mmCIF file of C-alpha atoms in Angstrom:
data_model
loop_
_atom_site.group_PDB
_atom_site.id
_atom_site.type_symbol
_atom_site.label_atom_id
_atom_site.label_comp_id
_atom_site.label_asym_id
_atom_site.label_seq_id
_atom_site.Cartn_x
_atom_site.Cartn_y
_atom_site.Cartn_z
ATOM 1 C CA UNK L 1 65.931 6.686 -190.353
ATOM 2 C CA UNK L 2 66.833 10.428 -190.160
ATOM 3 C CA UNK L 3 64.006 12.814 -190.016
ATOM 4 C CA UNK L 4 63.355 16.442 -189.444
ATOM 5 C CA UNK L 5 60.388 17.995 -188.286
ATOM 6 C CA UNK L 6 59.921 21.568 -189.604
ATOM 7 C CA UNK L 7 57.884 24.098 -187.940
ATOM 8 C CA UNK L 8 55.793 26.418 -190.265
ATOM 9 C CA UNK L 9 55.758 30.153 -189.790
ATOM 10 C CA UNK L 10 52.180 31.457 -188.868
ATOM 11 C CA UNK L 11 51.270 33.487 -191.796
ATOM 12 C CA UNK L 12 49.449 32.860 -195.193
ATOM 13 C CA UNK L 13 51.959 31.194 -197.719
ATOM 14 C CA UNK L 14 50.551 33.580 -200.398
ATOM 15 C CA UNK L 15 52.445 36.364 -198.694
ATOM 16 C CA UNK L 16 55.767 35.014 -197.734
ATOM 17 C CA UNK L 17 58.833 36.335 -199.290
ATOM 18 C CA UNK L 18 59.871 33.381 -201.178
ATOM 19 C CA UNK L 19 61.956 33.669 -204.385
ATOM 20 C CA UNK L 20 59.224 32.092 -206.563
ATOM 21 C CA UNK L 21 55.323 32.471 -206.444
ATOM 22 C CA UNK L 22 52.412 30.909 -207.811
ATOM 23 C CA UNK L 23 52.193 33.243 -210.547
ATOM 24 C CA UNK L 24 55.874 32.506 -211.631
ATOM 25 C CA UNK L 25 55.082 28.833 -211.763
ATOM 26 C CA UNK L 26 51.699 29.393 -213.889
ATOM 27 C CA UNK L 27 53.797 31.581 -216.143
ATOM 28 C CA UNK L 28 56.177 28.920 -216.653
ATOM 29 C CA UNK L 29 53.600 26.514 -217.461
ATOM 30 C CA UNK L 30 52.448 28.728 -220.427
ATOM 31 C CA UNK L 31 56.212 28.820 -221.497
ATOM 32 C CA UNK L 32 56.301 25.003 -221.162
ATOM 33 C CA UNK L 33 52.888 24.268 -222.623
ATOM 34 C CA UNK L 34 53.994 23.147 -226.077
ATOM 35 C CA UNK L 35 57.340 21.649 -224.979
ATOM 36 C CA UNK L 36 56.898 19.017 -222.315
ATOM 37 C CA UNK L 37 54.634 16.307 -221.473
ATOM 38 C CA UNK L 38 51.956 16.634 -218.966
ATOM 39 C CA UNK L 39 53.077 13.304 -217.431
ATOM 40 C CA UNK L 40 50.643 10.833 -216.378
ATOM 41 C CA UNK L 41 49.331 10.104 -212.827
ATOM 42 C CA UNK L 42 49.336 6.425 -212.503
ATOM 43 C CA UNK L 43 47.851 4.105 -209.730
ATOM 44 C CA UNK L 44 50.341 2.335 -207.621
ATOM 45 C CA UNK L 45 47.751 -0.542 -207.011
ATOM 46 C CA UNK L 46 50.112 -3.160 -205.374
ATOM 47 C CA UNK L 47 51.506 -0.627 -202.862
ATOM 48 C CA UNK L 48 48.183 0.724 -202.208
ATOM 49 C CA UNK L 49 46.818 -2.678 -201.252
ATOM 50 C CA UNK L 50 50.123 -3.222 -198.968
ATOM 51 C CA UNK L 51 49.875 0.107 -197.346
ATOM 52 C CA UNK L 52 46.139 0.476 -196.881
ATOM 53 C CA UNK L 53 45.850 3.982 -198.783
ATOM 54 C CA UNK L 54 45.438 5.089 -202.271
ATOM 55 C CA UNK L 55 49.002 5.744 -203.673
ATOM 56 C CA UNK L 56 49.506 7.333 -207.120
ATOM 57 C CA UNK L 57 52.787 7.958 -209.180
ATOM 58 C CA UNK L 58 53.478 11.238 -211.139
ATOM 59 C CA UNK L 59 55.430 9.596 -213.738
ATOM 60 C CA UNK L 60 58.102 12.393 -214.655
ATOM 61 C CA UNK L 61 60.236 9.109 -215.754
ATOM 62 C CA UNK L 62 58.181 9.338 -218.978
ATOM 63 C CA UNK L 63 59.154 12.964 -219.516
ATOM 64 C CA UNK L 64 61.311 14.267 -222.338
ATOM 65 C CA UNK L 65 64.963 13.104 -221.707
ATOM 66 C CA UNK L 66 63.811 10.652 -219.063
ATOM 67 C CA UNK L 67 63.090 13.293 -216.047
ATOM 68 C CA UNK L 68 61.382 16.607 -214.884
ATOM 69 C CA UNK L 69 64.755 18.482 -215.510
ATOM 70 C CA UNK L 70 63.759 19.803 -218.939
ATOM 71 C CA UNK L 71 61.040 21.809 -217.320
ATOM 72 C CA UNK L 72 63.472 24.095 -215.093
ATOM 73 C CA UNK L 73 66.094 24.140 -218.195
ATOM 74 C CA UNK L 74 63.665 25.070 -220.802
ATOM 75 C CA UNK L 75 62.072 27.796 -218.760
ATOM 76 C CA UNK L 76 65.416 29.152 -217.939
ATOM 77 C CA UNK L 77 66.810 29.323 -221.391
ATOM 78 C CA UNK L 78 63.535 30.938 -222.762
ATOM 79 C CA UNK L 79 63.972 33.792 -220.306
ATOM 80 C CA UNK L 80 67.841 34.560 -221.297
ATOM 81 C CA UNK L 81 68.708 37.654 -223.017
ATOM 82 C CA UNK L 82 69.705 37.344 -226.854
ATOM 83 C CA UNK L 83 73.213 38.185 -225.777
ATOM 84 C CA UNK L 84 73.130 35.414 -222.958
ATOM 85 C CA UNK L 85 71.877 32.745 -225.428
ATOM 86 C CA UNK L 86 74.510 33.958 -228.153
ATOM 87 C CA UNK L 87 77.360 33.138 -225.538
ATOM 88 C CA UNK L 88 76.275 29.714 -225.195
ATOM 89 C CA UNK L 89 75.206 27.995 -221.821
ATOM 90 C CA UNK L 90 77.266 26.030 -219.418
ATOM 91 C CA UNK L 91 75.529 23.510 -216.499
ATOM 92 C CA UNK L 92 77.114 21.149 -213.960
ATOM 93 C CA UNK L 93 74.855 18.013 -213.450
ATOM 94 C CA UNK L 94 75.128 14.622 -212.133
ATOM 95 C CA UNK L 95 72.920 13.412 -215.243
ATOM 96 C CA UNK L 96 69.286 14.509 -215.672
ATOM 97 C CA UNK L 97 70.087 18.215 -215.400
ATOM 98 C CA UNK L 98 72.623 17.727 -218.331
ATOM 99 C CA UNK L 99 70.040 15.956 -220.658
ATOM 100 C CA UNK L 100 67.251 18.723 -219.639
ATOM 101 C CA UNK L 101 69.887 21.441 -220.466
ATOM 102 C CA UNK L 102 70.991 19.700 -223.419
ATOM 103 C CA UNK L 103 67.482 19.282 -225.081
ATOM 104 C CA UNK L 104 66.375 22.730 -224.094
ATOM 105 C CA UNK L 105 69.582 24.097 -225.658
ATOM 106 C CA UNK L 106 69.011 21.993 -228.946
ATOM 107 C CA UNK L 107 65.153 23.135 -228.938
ATOM 108 C CA UNK L 108 66.207 26.664 -228.850
ATOM 109 C CA UNK L 109 69.615 26.593 -231.064
ATOM 110 C CA UNK L 110 71.705 27.359 -228.032
ATOM 111 C CA UNK L 111 75.207 25.804 -227.720
ATOM 112 C CA UNK L 112 75.579 23.878 -224.514
ATOM 113 C CA UNK L 113 78.463 22.695 -222.425
ATOM 114 C CA UNK L 114 77.679 20.229 -219.697
ATOM 115 C CA UNK L 115 80.246 19.322 -216.735
ATOM 116 C CA UNK L 116 79.603 15.918 -215.122
ATOM 117 C CA UNK L 117 81.329 13.961 -212.562
ATOM 118 C CA UNK L 118 83.824 11.662 -214.048
ATOM 119 C CA UNK L 119 81.661 8.601 -212.604
ATOM 120 C CA UNK L 120 78.558 9.910 -213.944
ATOM 121 C CA UNK L 121 76.196 7.006 -215.324
ATOM 122 C CA UNK L 122 77.478 6.152 -218.909
ATOM 123 C CA UNK L 123 73.905 6.282 -219.893
ATOM 124 C CA UNK L 124 73.488 10.042 -219.025
ATOM 125 C CA UNK L 125 76.702 10.910 -220.531
ATOM 126 C CA UNK L 126 76.046 9.222 -223.869
ATOM 127 C CA UNK L 127 72.504 10.922 -223.736
ATOM 128 C CA UNK L 128 73.629 14.054 -223.160
ATOM 129 C CA UNK L 129 75.938 13.900 -226.086
ATOM 130 C CA UNK L 130 73.653 12.502 -228.346
ATOM 131 C CA UNK L 131 71.451 15.664 -227.921
ATOM 132 C CA UNK L 132 74.306 17.948 -229.193
ATOM 133 C CA UNK L 133 75.955 19.132 -225.957
ATOM 134 C CA UNK L 134 79.622 19.263 -225.288
ATOM 135 C CA UNK L 135 80.278 16.972 -222.172
ATOM 136 C CA UNK L 136 83.198 17.534 -220.131
ATOM 137 C CA UNK L 137 83.852 14.857 -217.289
ATOM 138 C CA UNK L 138 85.638 16.532 -214.085
ATOM 139 C CA UNK L 139 85.941 15.310 -210.443
ATOM 140 C CA UNK L 140 84.452 12.915 -208.327
ATOM 141 C CA UNK L 141 81.048 14.514 -207.165
ATOM 142 C CA UNK L 142 78.550 16.955 -208.327
ATOM 143 C CA UNK L 143 80.171 19.692 -206.285
ATOM 144 C CA UNK L 144 83.399 19.122 -208.137
ATOM 145 C CA UNK L 145 81.434 19.482 -211.407
ATOM 146 C CA UNK L 146 80.046 22.799 -210.118
ATOM 147 C CA UNK L 147 83.524 24.268 -209.336
ATOM 148 C CA UNK L 148 85.017 23.244 -212.814
ATOM 149 C CA UNK L 149 81.845 24.638 -214.414
ATOM 150 C CA UNK L 150 82.432 27.991 -212.783
ATOM 151 C CA UNK L 151 85.758 28.135 -213.764
ATOM 152 C CA UNK L 152 85.010 27.333 -217.475
ATOM 153 C CA UNK L 153 82.057 30.003 -217.415
ATOM 154 C CA UNK L 154 84.623 32.659 -216.894
ATOM 155 C CA UNK L 155 87.254 31.362 -219.343
ATOM 156 C CA UNK L 156 84.641 31.031 -222.234
ATOM 157 C CA UNK L 157 82.286 33.817 -221.523
ATOM 158 C CA UNK L 158 79.226 31.234 -221.158
ATOM 159 C CA UNK L 159 76.102 31.726 -219.519
ATOM 160 C CA UNK L 160 75.880 29.549 -216.316
ATOM 161 C CA UNK L 161 72.584 27.480 -215.718
ATOM 162 C CA UNK L 162 72.208 26.294 -212.176
ATOM 163 C CA UNK L 163 70.905 22.857 -211.494
ATOM 164 C CA UNK L 164 68.240 23.791 -208.808
ATOM 165 C CA UNK L 165 69.129 27.202 -207.047
ATOM 166 C CA UNK L 166 67.360 29.729 -209.583
ATOM 167 C CA UNK L 167 63.901 31.334 -209.520
ATOM 168 C CA UNK L 168 63.338 30.165 -213.185
ATOM 169 C CA UNK L 169 64.364 26.411 -212.458
ATOM 170 C CA UNK L 170 62.377 26.191 -209.407
ATOM 171 C CA UNK L 171 59.281 27.735 -211.117
ATOM 172 C CA UNK L 172 59.669 25.402 -214.117
ATOM 173 C CA UNK L 173 59.654 22.397 -211.600
ATOM 174 C CA UNK L 174 56.866 23.758 -209.893
ATOM 175 C CA UNK L 175 54.670 23.193 -212.832
ATOM 176 C CA UNK L 176 54.448 19.391 -211.538
ATOM 177 C CA UNK L 177 52.660 20.949 -208.662
ATOM 178 C CA UNK L 178 49.973 22.580 -210.911
ATOM 179 C CA UNK L 179 49.420 19.257 -212.706
ATOM 180 C CA UNK L 180 49.253 17.344 -209.414
ATOM 181 C CA UNK L 181 46.558 19.882 -207.730
ATOM 182 C CA UNK L 182 44.448 19.553 -211.028
ATOM 183 C CA UNK L 183 44.580 15.718 -211.359
ATOM 184 C CA UNK L 184 44.447 14.794 -207.619
ATOM 185 C CA UNK L 185 42.296 17.424 -205.631
ATOM 186 C CA UNK L 186 41.755 14.888 -202.940
ATOM 187 C CA UNK L 187 45.383 14.415 -202.048
ATOM 188 C CA UNK L 188 46.351 14.196 -198.398
ATOM 189 C CA UNK L 189 50.365 13.422 -198.714
ATOM 190 C CA UNK L 190 52.848 14.202 -201.200
ATOM 191 C CA UNK L 191 56.270 12.525 -200.965
ATOM 192 C CA UNK L 192 59.122 14.166 -203.079
ATOM 193 C CA UNK L 193 63.011 13.217 -203.397
ATOM 194 C CA UNK L 194 65.235 16.049 -202.604
ATOM 195 C CA UNK L 195 68.730 16.643 -204.124
ATOM 196 C CA UNK L 196 69.301 20.339 -204.262
ATOM 197 C CA UNK L 197 65.648 21.334 -203.634
ATOM 198 C CA UNK L 198 64.619 22.786 -206.731
ATOM 199 C CA UNK L 199 61.972 20.078 -207.408
ATOM 200 C CA UNK L 200 60.384 19.925 -203.979
ATOM 201 C CA UNK L 201 60.665 23.770 -203.668
ATOM 202 C CA UNK L 202 58.574 24.567 -206.796
ATOM 203 C CA UNK L 203 56.196 21.751 -206.230
ATOM 204 C CA UNK L 204 55.685 22.755 -202.418
ATOM 205 C CA UNK L 205 55.070 26.711 -203.718
ATOM 206 C CA UNK L 206 52.331 25.269 -205.871
ATOM 207 C CA UNK L 207 50.889 22.544 -203.831
ATOM 208 C CA UNK L 208 50.384 24.741 -200.697
ATOM 209 C CA UNK L 209 49.115 27.567 -202.591
ATOM 210 C CA UNK L 210 46.397 25.334 -204.190
ATOM 211 C CA UNK L 211 45.678 22.579 -201.387
ATOM 212 C CA UNK L 212 46.960 24.169 -198.180
ATOM 213 C CA UNK L 213 46.323 21.103 -195.922
ATOM 214 C CA UNK L 214 48.410 18.453 -198.065
ATOM 215 C CA UNK L 215 51.408 17.153 -195.994
ATOM 216 C CA UNK L 216 54.580 17.419 -197.977
ATOM 217 C CA UNK L 217 57.563 15.026 -197.229
ATOM 218 C CA UNK L 218 61.004 15.319 -198.621
ATOM 219 C CA UNK L 219 63.250 12.389 -199.112
ATOM 220 C CA UNK L 220 66.751 12.164 -199.247
ATOM 221 C CA UNK L 221 69.490 9.103 -199.653
ATOM 222 C CA UNK L 222 70.992 8.352 -196.367
ATOM 223 C CA UNK L 223 74.344 8.417 -198.220
ATOM 224 C CA UNK L 224 74.152 11.926 -199.056
ATOM 225 C CA UNK L 225 71.459 13.833 -196.945
ATOM 226 C CA UNK L 226 72.576 17.422 -196.201
ATOM 227 C CA UNK L 227 69.163 18.995 -195.885
ATOM 228 C CA UNK L 228 68.375 17.752 -192.164
ATOM 229 C CA UNK L 229 71.547 19.275 -191.034
ATOM 230 C CA UNK L 230 70.944 22.407 -192.899
ATOM 231 C CA UNK L 231 67.529 22.994 -191.359
ATOM 232 C CA UNK L 232 69.044 22.487 -188.146
ATOM 233 C CA UNK L 233 71.865 24.969 -188.739
ATOM 234 C CA UNK L 234 69.452 27.436 -190.155
ATOM 235 C CA UNK L 235 71.540 27.684 -193.377
ATOM 236 C CA UNK L 236 72.975 25.572 -196.126
ATOM 237 C CA UNK L 237 75.722 23.093 -194.955
ATOM 238 C CA UNK L 238 77.511 20.291 -196.891
ATOM 239 C CA UNK L 239 77.409 16.865 -196.479
ATOM 240 C CA UNK L 240 80.756 14.790 -196.034
ATOM 241 C CA UNK L 241 80.050 12.382 -198.560
ATOM 242 C CA UNK L 242 77.737 11.595 -201.583
ATOM 243 C CA UNK L 243 77.596 7.470 -201.367
ATOM 244 C CA UNK L 244 74.405 6.494 -202.930
ATOM 245 C CA UNK L 245 73.149 4.733 -206.003
ATOM 246 C CA UNK L 246 70.666 7.623 -206.191
ATOM 247 C CA UNK L 247 72.878 9.698 -208.284
ATOM 248 C CA UNK L 248 70.141 12.226 -209.309
ATOM 249 C CA UNK L 249 69.847 13.488 -205.739
ATOM 250 C CA UNK L 250 73.232 13.048 -204.760
ATOM 251 C CA UNK L 251 73.957 16.782 -203.979
ATOM 252 C CA UNK L 252 76.072 17.658 -201.149
ATOM 253 C CA UNK L 253 74.600 21.029 -200.371
ATOM 254 C CA UNK L 254 71.067 22.414 -200.673
ATOM 255 C CA UNK L 255 70.487 25.678 -202.522
ATOM 256 C CA UNK L 256 70.429 29.370 -200.782
ATOM 257 C CA UNK L 257 67.082 29.672 -202.533
ATOM 258 C CA UNK L 258 65.567 26.433 -201.955
ATOM 259 C CA UNK L 259 66.536 25.961 -198.282
ATOM 260 C CA UNK L 260 64.180 28.637 -197.357
ATOM 261 C CA UNK L 261 61.196 27.082 -199.145
ATOM 262 C CA UNK L 262 62.021 23.598 -197.605
ATOM 263 C CA UNK L 263 61.982 25.194 -194.149
ATOM 264 C CA UNK L 264 58.674 27.049 -194.554
ATOM 265 C CA UNK L 265 56.535 24.755 -196.823
ATOM 266 C CA UNK L 266 57.845 21.170 -196.330
ATOM 267 C CA UNK L 267 56.281 19.231 -193.453
ATOM 268 C CA UNK L 268 59.071 16.709 -192.863
ATOM 269 C CA UNK L 269 62.448 15.476 -194.281
ATOM 270 C CA UNK L 270 63.381 11.662 -193.806
ATOM 271 C CA UNK L 271 66.263 9.464 -195.268
ATOM 272 C CA UNK L 272 66.071 6.267 -196.985
ATOM 273 C CA UNK L 273 69.031 3.594 -196.982
ATOM 274 C CA UNK L 274 70.469 2.171 -200.043
ATOM 275 C CA UNK L 275 68.706 -1.393 -199.807
ATOM 276 C CA UNK L 276 65.479 0.502 -199.453
ATOM 277 C CA UNK L 277 66.139 2.177 -202.612
ATOM 278 C CA UNK L 278 67.062 -1.080 -204.277
ATOM 279 C CA UNK L 279 63.778 -2.616 -203.175
ATOM 280 C CA UNK L 280 61.660 0.264 -204.365
ATOM 281 C CA UNK L 281 63.314 0.356 -207.988
ATOM 282 C CA UNK L 282 62.358 -3.210 -208.173
ATOM 283 C CA UNK L 283 58.991 -3.016 -206.707
ATOM 284 C CA UNK L 284 58.177 -0.273 -209.311
ATOM 285 C CA UNK L 285 59.403 -2.178 -212.233
ATOM 286 C CA UNK L 286 57.753 -5.469 -211.018
ATOM 287 C CA UNK L 287 54.395 -4.060 -210.043
ATOM 288 C CA UNK L 288 53.872 -1.155 -212.469
ATOM 289 C CA UNK L 289 56.032 -1.724 -215.283
ATOM 290 C CA UNK L 290 58.080 1.414 -214.938
ATOM 291 C CA UNK L 291 61.863 1.934 -214.932
ATOM 292 C CA UNK L 292 62.960 4.425 -212.378
ATOM 293 C CA UNK L 293 66.624 5.333 -211.280
ATOM 294 C CA UNK L 294 67.670 5.652 -207.613
ATOM 295 C CA UNK L 295 66.311 9.179 -207.260
ATOM 296 C CA UNK L 296 63.209 8.225 -208.925
ATOM 297 C CA UNK L 297 62.429 5.345 -206.545
ATOM 298 C CA UNK L 298 63.337 7.564 -203.166
ATOM 299 C CA UNK L 299 59.832 8.515 -202.506
ATOM 300 C CA UNK L 300 58.463 5.011 -202.921
ATOM 301 C CA UNK L 301 61.473 3.473 -200.944
ATOM 302 C CA UNK L 302 60.157 5.915 -197.891
ATOM 303 C CA UNK L 303 56.632 4.795 -198.293
ATOM 304 C CA UNK L 304 57.627 1.199 -198.495
ATOM 305 C CA UNK L 305 59.793 1.650 -195.553
ATOM 306 C CA UNK L 306 56.997 3.376 -193.438
ATOM 307 C CA UNK L 307 58.928 6.691 -192.959
ATOM 308 C CA UNK L 308 56.547 9.222 -194.165
ATOM 309 C CA UNK L 309 53.572 8.784 -191.541
ATOM 310 C CA UNK L 310 51.020 7.461 -194.016
ATOM 311 C CA UNK L 311 47.451 7.117 -192.496
ATOM 312 C CA UNK L 312 45.208 4.378 -193.304
ATOM 313 C CA UNK L 313 42.947 5.487 -196.255
ATOM 314 C CA UNK L 314 44.725 8.595 -197.244
ATOM 315 C CA UNK L 315 45.658 9.389 -200.679
ATOM 316 C CA UNK L 316 49.110 10.213 -201.390
ATOM 317 C CA UNK L 317 51.309 10.569 -204.440
ATOM 318 C CA UNK L 318 55.094 10.475 -204.834
ATOM 319 C CA UNK L 319 57.042 11.734 -207.868
ATOM 320 C CA UNK L 320 59.075 9.100 -209.996
ATOM 321 C CA UNK L 321 61.331 12.262 -210.943
ATOM 322 C CA UNK L 322 63.726 10.135 -213.216
ATOM 323 C CA UNK L 323 64.378 7.127 -215.165
ATOM 324 C CA UNK L 324 67.845 7.182 -216.342
ATOM 325 C CA UNK L 325 69.258 4.341 -214.787
ATOM 326 C CA UNK L 326 72.352 2.610 -216.272
ATOM 327 C CA UNK L 327 71.284 -0.940 -217.369
ATOM 328 C CA UNK L 328 74.538 -2.491 -215.654
ATOM 329 C CA UNK L 329 73.411 -1.007 -212.656
ATOM 330 C CA UNK L 330 69.634 -1.975 -213.037
ATOM 331 C CA UNK L 331 70.885 -5.621 -213.511
ATOM 332 C CA UNK L 332 72.777 -5.465 -210.015
ATOM 333 C CA UNK L 333 69.744 -3.809 -208.545
ATOM 334 C CA UNK L 334 67.395 -6.582 -209.554
ATOM 335 C CA UNK L 335 69.752 -9.505 -208.563
ATOM 336 C CA UNK L 336 69.929 -7.865 -205.130
ATOM 337 C CA UNK L 337 66.128 -7.257 -204.956
ATOM 338 C CA UNK L 338 65.790 -11.098 -205.927
ATOM 339 C CA UNK L 339 67.858 -12.162 -202.957
ATOM 340 C CA UNK L 340 65.839 -10.045 -200.700
ATOM 341 C CA UNK L 341 62.489 -11.174 -202.184
ATOM 342 C CA UNK L 342 63.594 -15.161 -201.646
ATOM 343 C CA UNK L 343 63.901 -15.470 -205.609
ATOM 344 C CA UNK L 344 67.872 -15.832 -205.488
ATOM 345 C CA UNK L 345 69.317 -18.409 -203.036
ATOM 346 C CA UNK L 346 73.118 -18.129 -202.445
ATOM 347 C CA UNK L 347 74.954 -21.189 -201.338
ATOM 348 C CA UNK L 348 78.295 -22.152 -200.723
ATOM 349 C CA UNK L 349 79.671 -25.505 -200.118
ATOM 350 C CA UNK L 350 83.037 -27.748 -200.734
ATOM 351 C CA UNK L 351 83.410 -30.696 -202.722
ATOM 352 C CA UNK L 352 86.163 -33.215 -203.680
ATOM 353 C CA UNK L 353 88.103 -31.702 -206.431
ATOM 354 C CA UNK L 354 87.839 -34.641 -209.068
ATOM 355 C CA UNK L 355 86.353 -34.702 -212.427
ATOM 356 C CA UNK L 356 82.762 -35.302 -212.539
ATOM 357 C CA UNK L 357 82.176 -34.047 -208.884
ATOM 358 C CA UNK L 358 80.589 -30.742 -210.197
ATOM 359 C CA UNK L 359 78.097 -32.522 -212.583
ATOM 360 C CA UNK L 360 76.867 -34.445 -209.447
ATOM 361 C CA UNK L 361 76.419 -31.212 -207.479
ATOM 362 C CA UNK L 362 74.626 -29.526 -210.434
ATOM 363 C CA UNK L 363 72.174 -32.594 -210.788
ATOM 364 C CA UNK L 364 71.274 -32.314 -207.263
ATOM 365 C CA UNK L 365 70.279 -28.754 -207.602
ATOM 366 C CA UNK L 366 68.631 -29.821 -210.855
ATOM 367 C CA UNK L 367 66.672 -32.485 -209.028
ATOM 368 C CA UNK L 368 65.440 -30.065 -206.330
ATOM 369 C CA UNK L 369 64.043 -27.733 -209.007
ATOM 370 C CA UNK L 370 66.371 -24.801 -208.882
ATOM 371 C CA UNK L 371 67.793 -22.787 -211.803
ATOM 372 C CA UNK L 372 71.446 -22.283 -211.428
ATOM 373 C CA UNK L 373 71.928 -18.675 -212.518
ATOM 374 C CA UNK L 374 75.758 -18.477 -211.694
ATOM 375 C CA UNK L 375 78.832 -21.051 -210.236
ATOM 376 C CA UNK L 376 81.894 -19.795 -208.924
ATOM 377 C CA UNK L 377 84.781 -21.872 -207.885
ATOM 378 C CA UNK L 378 86.970 -21.073 -205.100
ATOM 379 C CA UNK L 379 90.340 -22.640 -204.140
ATOM 380 C CA UNK L 380 93.257 -20.593 -202.895
ATOM 381 C CA UNK L 381 91.132 -17.589 -201.412
ATOM 382 C CA UNK L 382 89.374 -20.185 -199.120
ATOM 383 C CA UNK L 383 92.590 -21.938 -198.069
ATOM 384 C CA UNK L 384 91.461 -25.612 -198.928
ATOM 385 C CA UNK L 385 93.307 -28.567 -199.240
ATOM 386 C CA UNK L 386 94.592 -29.078 -203.066
ATOM 387 C CA UNK L 387 92.118 -32.045 -202.993
ATOM 388 C CA UNK L 388 89.022 -29.969 -202.620
ATOM 389 C CA UNK L 389 87.406 -26.979 -204.154
ATOM 390 C CA UNK L 390 84.802 -24.415 -202.867
ATOM 391 C CA UNK L 391 81.592 -23.790 -204.885
ATOM 392 C CA UNK L 392 79.473 -20.761 -204.683
ATOM 393 C CA UNK L 393 75.894 -21.106 -206.322
ATOM 394 C CA UNK L 394 73.398 -18.312 -207.223
ATOM 395 C CA UNK L 395 70.074 -20.281 -207.598
ATOM 396 C CA UNK L 396 66.878 -18.863 -208.841
ATOM 397 C CA UNK L 397 63.996 -20.304 -206.695
ATOM 398 C CA UNK L 398 60.182 -20.153 -206.008
ATOM 399 C CA UNK L 399 60.464 -18.698 -202.440
ATOM 400 C CA UNK L 400 61.489 -19.410 -199.168
ATOM 401 C CA UNK L 401 59.594 -22.750 -198.887
ATOM 402 C CA UNK L 402 61.428 -23.834 -202.182
ATOM 403 C CA UNK L 403 64.874 -22.581 -200.562
ATOM 404 C CA UNK L 404 64.576 -24.796 -197.624
ATOM 405 C CA UNK L 405 63.662 -27.549 -199.863
ATOM 406 C CA UNK L 406 66.802 -27.014 -201.950
ATOM 407 C CA UNK L 407 69.022 -26.952 -198.866
ATOM 408 C CA UNK L 408 67.327 -29.988 -197.270
ATOM 409 C CA UNK L 409 67.894 -31.958 -200.779
ATOM 410 C CA UNK L 410 71.564 -30.943 -200.734
ATOM 411 C CA UNK L 411 71.971 -32.173 -197.389
ATOM 412 C CA UNK L 412 70.371 -35.486 -198.007
ATOM 413 C CA UNK L 413 72.820 -35.730 -200.830
ATOM 414 C CA UNK L 414 75.980 -35.195 -198.578
ATOM 415 C CA UNK L 415 76.414 -31.646 -199.223
ATOM 416 C CA UNK L 416 77.138 -29.227 -196.160
ATOM 417 C CA UNK L 417 75.928 -25.817 -197.182
ATOM 418 C CA UNK L 418 76.283 -22.311 -196.012
ATOM 419 C CA UNK L 419 73.718 -19.650 -196.864
ATOM 420 C CA UNK L 420 74.839 -16.342 -197.930
ATOM 421 C CA UNK L 421 72.988 -13.000 -197.505
ATOM 422 C CA UNK L 422 73.562 -10.294 -200.236
ATOM 423 C CA UNK L 423 74.540 -6.936 -199.200
ATOM 424 C CA UNK L 424 74.163 -4.006 -201.769
#
C-alpha cells in the first residue's frame, strides 16, 4: 500500500484561496438541475456486514453517459461564449470525459472532437461516436491524447475542454458533494477515486464546507499513482507509467488547480493493486447488482483491503464514479475473481495420448460434481513425450471443500494434478 498523510492548513476552508468556492458549486448545481440525474445513494449491505460499519455507494455509474463526467462537461460548455461554442470543442479523454463532453455538446448543439488513446476501451469509443462526436484515436496514454488534442486545437481553432483542471469542471463534479451532504448528514468517512483530481477536488470543497469533520480519503491505482509523489514534491509530477485496468483514473499527472485542493482538504491518499480492483468490481456486481468499471471500484477496493482507516460503527460512502467497462474485460475480471473466491479451480495433469482417454478424464471430473468450463491440450510447449498430452482444466466448483474433493477424486482415479493460481 502506498499512502500519504496530508497536513491541513490551520485556517477556515471558507477563506482559502482555492480556485473553486462552495458558491461556484451551488451555481453549477443550478445549471445542471434539469440535465443530470441526482444519482442514488445505495446501501452496501454485504460490505457493511463484513466491515462492521455502515457503507453507502454514491452510484454515479447510473448517471447519464455512465459516469459523473457529464456534470463538469455540461457546466463548462454552458458557460462558454457564443464565439467559443461556434468554434466547436475538443477534449482529450481516456473514455468517460469523452462521453460526458459528447453528450453535453449534443444537448447544447455544439460540435465536439474527442481525442482518445489508441487502446481506449471499445465500449467508450463506440458510445462517444454514437453521441455524435468526432473521435480521433492517438497515442498510448491519456497524456499522449492531451498533447495531440492541444495540437488539433491550434490547427482547427477549436475550444479546449480540460478533463479535470478547470474551475467549471471542478465545480460541476462538486455537485456530487452537495448531494452527499444532504442525503447522508451523519457521514464520517468519504472515499473518492482520483485520476486528475477534478472529482475529489470538487467534492472535497463541498463536503468540507458543509460537513467539516468528514475524513476524505483519495484512492489511486498503484499502476498509475502520481498524486502521492506530487504531494511530496509540492507540485505536480508525472508517473512513469499508466498500467491499470482502471483506465478512468489512469492519469499520469494531477492538475495544477486540483493538486492544491487535494493537499488542503483531503486527509489521506492510498493506492490499490490490480487484484484488489478486480475483487471490488466483482463484489459490487455480485452483491449490489451494479456494474462498475475499474475506476468506479477503486474506492470499494480500498475499503475491502482495509486501507482507509475505517473504524467500527462509522458511516462511510464511496463514489462509484463510472460503469463503462468493456464486456470482454468484465468477463476476464469475473473469471479472475471466481478463482480468488474459490469458485473456479484450475488444474493441470498429464494423460496418455490415445483415443478415449480424455473422455475418461472428463467422466472423473463429472463424477466429482465439477463443471468443466474450459479444456486446453498442451503438447510441444510442455516438452512431453509423443505418447503423452498435457491437459489444463478450468472447473466450476462450489468452494474450497469441493476443490479438495475434486482433487482427491482425481487422485483416486490415478491422475496426478497440479493446481494453478491465476494472476491478473
